[in-house]
CSV table of C-alpha atoms and ligand atoms in Angstrom, one decimal:
chain,number,residue,atom,x,y,z
A,1,GLY,CA,125.2,110.6,134.7
A,2,ILE,CA,122.9,112.1,132.2
A,3,ARG,CA,123.4,115.9,131.9
A,4,VAL,CA,120.3,118.0,131.0
A,5,VAL,CA,120.6,121.6,130.0
A,6,THR,CA,117.8,124.2,129.7
A,7,PHE,CA,117.7,127.9,129.1
A,8,GLY,CA,115.4,130.8,130.1
A,9,THR,CA,115.0,134.2,131.7
A,10,PHE,CA,113.0,132.9,134.8
A,11,ASP,CA,112.0,136.4,135.8
A,12,VAL,CA,109.4,136.7,138.6
A,13,PHE,CA,109.7,133.0,139.3
A,14,HIS,CA,106.4,131.1,139.1
A,15,VAL,CA,105.0,127.6,139.1
A,16,GLY,CA,105.3,127.3,135.2
A,17,HIS,CA,109.0,127.8,135.5
A,18,LEU,CA,109.2,125.3,138.4
A,19,ARG,CA,107.3,122.5,136.6
A,20,LEU,CA,109.5,123.0,133.5
A,21,LEU,CA,112.6,122.6,135.6
A,22,GLU,CA,111.3,119.6,137.5
A,23,ARG,CA,110.4,117.8,134.3
A,24,ALA,CA,113.8,118.7,132.8
A,25,ARG,CA,115.6,117.4,135.9
A,26,ALA,CA,113.6,114.1,135.8
A,27,LEU,CA,115.1,113.4,132.3
A,28,GLY,CA,118.6,112.9,133.8
A,29,ASP,CA,120.9,113.2,136.8
A,30,THR,CA,122.1,116.8,136.6
A,31,LEU,CA,120.2,119.9,135.6
A,32,ILE,CA,122.2,122.9,134.3
A,33,VAL,CA,120.3,126.1,133.6
A,34,GLY,CA,121.5,128.9,131.2
A,35,VAL,CA,120.0,132.1,132.6
A,36,SER,CA,119.5,134.9,130.2
A,37,THR,CA,121.6,137.9,131.1
A,38,ASP,CA,119.8,141.3,131.7
A,39,GLU,CA,121.3,142.6,128.4
A,40,PHE,CA,120.1,139.5,126.4
A,41,THR,CA,116.7,139.8,128.0
A,42,ARG,CA,116.4,143.4,127.0
A,43,ARG,CA,117.0,142.4,123.4
A,44,LYS,CA,114.8,139.3,123.5
A,45,LYS,CA,111.8,140.8,125.3
A,46,ASP,CA,112.1,144.5,124.6
A,47,ARG,CA,112.2,145.3,128.3
A,48,LEU,CA,114.6,144.7,131.3
A,49,PRO,CA,113.7,141.9,133.6
A,50,VAL,CA,112.1,142.7,137.0
A,51,PHE,CA,114.9,140.8,138.8
A,52,SER,CA,118.6,141.1,137.9
A,53,GLU,CA,120.5,138.2,136.4
A,54,SER,CA,122.4,137.6,139.7
A,55,GLU,CA,119.1,137.5,141.7
A,56,ARG,CA,117.5,135.2,139.1
A,57,MET,CA,120.5,132.9,139.2
A,58,GLU,CA,120.5,132.9,143.1
A,59,ILE,CA,116.8,131.8,143.2
A,60,LEU,CA,117.4,129.0,140.6
A,61,LEU,CA,120.5,127.7,142.3
A,62,ALA,CA,118.5,127.4,145.6
A,63,LEU,CA,116.0,124.9,144.0
A,64,ARG,CA,116.3,121.2,144.7
A,65,CYS,CA,116.0,120.4,141.0
A,66,VAL,CA,118.8,122.7,139.8
A,67,ASP,CA,122.4,121.7,140.1
A,68,GLU,CA,124.3,124.5,138.2
A,69,VAL,CA,123.6,127.8,136.5
A,70,PHE,CA,125.5,129.9,134.0
A,71,PRO,CA,124.8,133.2,132.1
A,72,GLU,CA,123.2,132.9,128.7
A,73,GLU,CA,124.4,135.9,126.6
A,74,SER,CA,122.8,135.1,123.2
A,75,LEU,CA,120.9,132.5,121.1
A,76,GLU,CA,123.9,132.3,118.8
A,77,LYS,CA,126.0,130.7,121.5
A,78,LYS,CA,123.7,127.8,122.2
A,79,ARG,CA,125.8,125.2,120.4
A,80,GLU,CA,128.9,126.5,122.3
A,81,TYR,CA,127.1,126.3,125.6
A,82,LEU,CA,125.8,122.7,125.0
A,83,ILE,CA,129.3,121.5,124.2
A,84,GLU,CA,130.9,123.4,127.1
A,85,HIS,CA,128.4,121.9,129.6
A,86,ARG,CA,128.5,118.5,128.0
A,87,ALA,CA,124.7,118.3,127.5
A,88,ASP,CA,123.2,114.9,126.8
A,89,VAL,CA,119.7,116.5,126.6
A,90,LEU,CA,118.4,120.0,125.8
A,91,ALA,CA,115.0,120.5,127.4
A,92,MET,CA,112.8,123.5,126.5
A,93,GLY,CA,109.2,124.6,126.8
A,94,ASP,CA,107.1,124.1,123.6
A,95,ASP,CA,107.0,127.8,122.9
A,96,TRP,CA,110.4,127.0,121.4
A,97,ALA,CA,109.1,123.8,119.6
A,98,GLY,CA,111.3,123.0,116.6
A,99,LYS,CA,113.6,126.0,117.2
A,100,PHE,CA,116.5,124.0,118.5
A,101,ASP,CA,116.2,120.9,116.4
A,102,GLU,CA,119.6,121.7,114.7
A,103,PHE,CA,121.3,120.5,117.9
A,104,ARG,CA,120.0,117.0,117.6
A,105,ASP,CA,123.5,116.1,116.1
A,106,ILE,CA,125.1,116.7,119.6
A,107,CYS,CA,122.3,116.0,122.1
A,108,GLU,CA,118.7,114.8,122.5
A,109,VAL,CA,116.3,117.8,122.1
A,110,ILE,CA,113.0,117.6,124.1
A,111,TYR,CA,110.1,120.1,124.2
A,112,PHE,CA,107.7,120.1,127.1
A,113,PRO,CA,104.2,121.6,127.0
A,114,ARG,CA,104.0,124.9,128.8
A,115,THR,CA,101.9,125.3,131.9
A,116,PRO,CA,98.7,127.1,130.7
A,117,ALA,CA,97.6,130.5,131.8
A,118,ILE,CA,100.7,131.6,133.7
A,119,SER,CA,103.4,133.9,132.6
A,120,THR,CA,105.7,136.6,134.0
A,121,THR,CA,103.7,139.2,132.0
A,122,ALA,CA,100.4,137.8,133.5
A,123,VAL,CA,101.8,138.1,137.0
A,124,ILE,CA,103.0,141.7,136.3
A,125,GLU,CA,99.5,142.6,135.0
A,126,LYS,CA,97.7,141.0,137.9
A,127,ILE,CA,99.8,143.0,140.4
A,128,ARG,CA,99.4,146.2,138.4
A,129,LEU,CA,95.5,146.0,138.7
B,201,C2G,N1,107.5,128.0,130.8
B,201,C2G,C1,106.5,127.0,130.9
B,201,C2G,N2,105.2,127.4,131.3
B,201,C2G,C2,104.9,128.7,131.4
B,201,C2G,C3,105.9,129.7,131.3
B,201,C2G,C4,107.2,129.3,131.0
B,201,C2G,O1,106.7,125.8,130.8
B,201,C2G,N3,103.7,129.0,131.7
B,201,C2G,C5,108.9,127.6,130.4
B,201,C2G,C6,109.3,128.1,129.1
B,201,C2G,O2,108.7,127.3,128.1
B,201,C2G,C7,110.8,128.0,129.2
B,201,C2G,C8,111.0,128.3,130.7
B,201,C2G,O3,109.8,128.1,131.3
B,201,C2G,O4,111.2,126.7,128.8
B,201,C2G,C9,111.6,129.7,130.9
B,201,C2G,O5,110.7,130.6,130.4
B,201,C2G,P1,111.2,132.1,130.0
B,201,C2G,O6,111.8,132.6,131.2
B,201,C2G,O7,110.1,132.8,129.4
B,201,C2G,O8,112.3,131.8,129.0
B,201,C2G,P2,112.6,132.5,127.6
B,201,C2G,O9,112.7,134.0,127.9
B,201,C2G,O10,111.7,132.0,126.6
B,201,C2G,O11,114.1,132.1,127.3
B,201,C2G,O12,117.6,130.3,124.8
B,201,C2G,C10,116.3,130.4,124.9
B,201,C2G,C11,115.8,131.3,126.0
B,201,C2G,O13,116.7,132.1,126.6
B,201,C2G,C12,114.4,131.1,126.5
């Protein structure tokens, strides 16, 4: 079967995350999600996630569209992860458009349009008000 891999933090899970995962899953038979560790998230976003990596992985694994999860520790390991998980397709939201084209030598690389007007930051702001 076709193995699709995607990566992300998926903190404060929302419908933008869900739509991305469902579209990614629809590209193949198995969806494997690399979930950014707390430490990697701190470096990437300059703040700790609201939910811990084990909580975020638990939520993702419970979704019908997700088959497997693994911790993503850095951007530099992306090629390693794609090989290890035998990715046929790498699927990402288009906030990363072009950023992962270097992996087209080992898998198909697809960028999906982001769901407009929803983000973890927007959710945090909405609750804060
Ligand atoms: N997403 C989306 N629409 C939104 C918000 C997010 O389609 N409104 C998608 C993003 O494009 C991404 C996925 O949901 O593909 C996860 O988003 P984040 O948790 O913000 O992931 P990010 O921190 O960008 O991690 O190796 C790359 C990364 O670790 C990406």
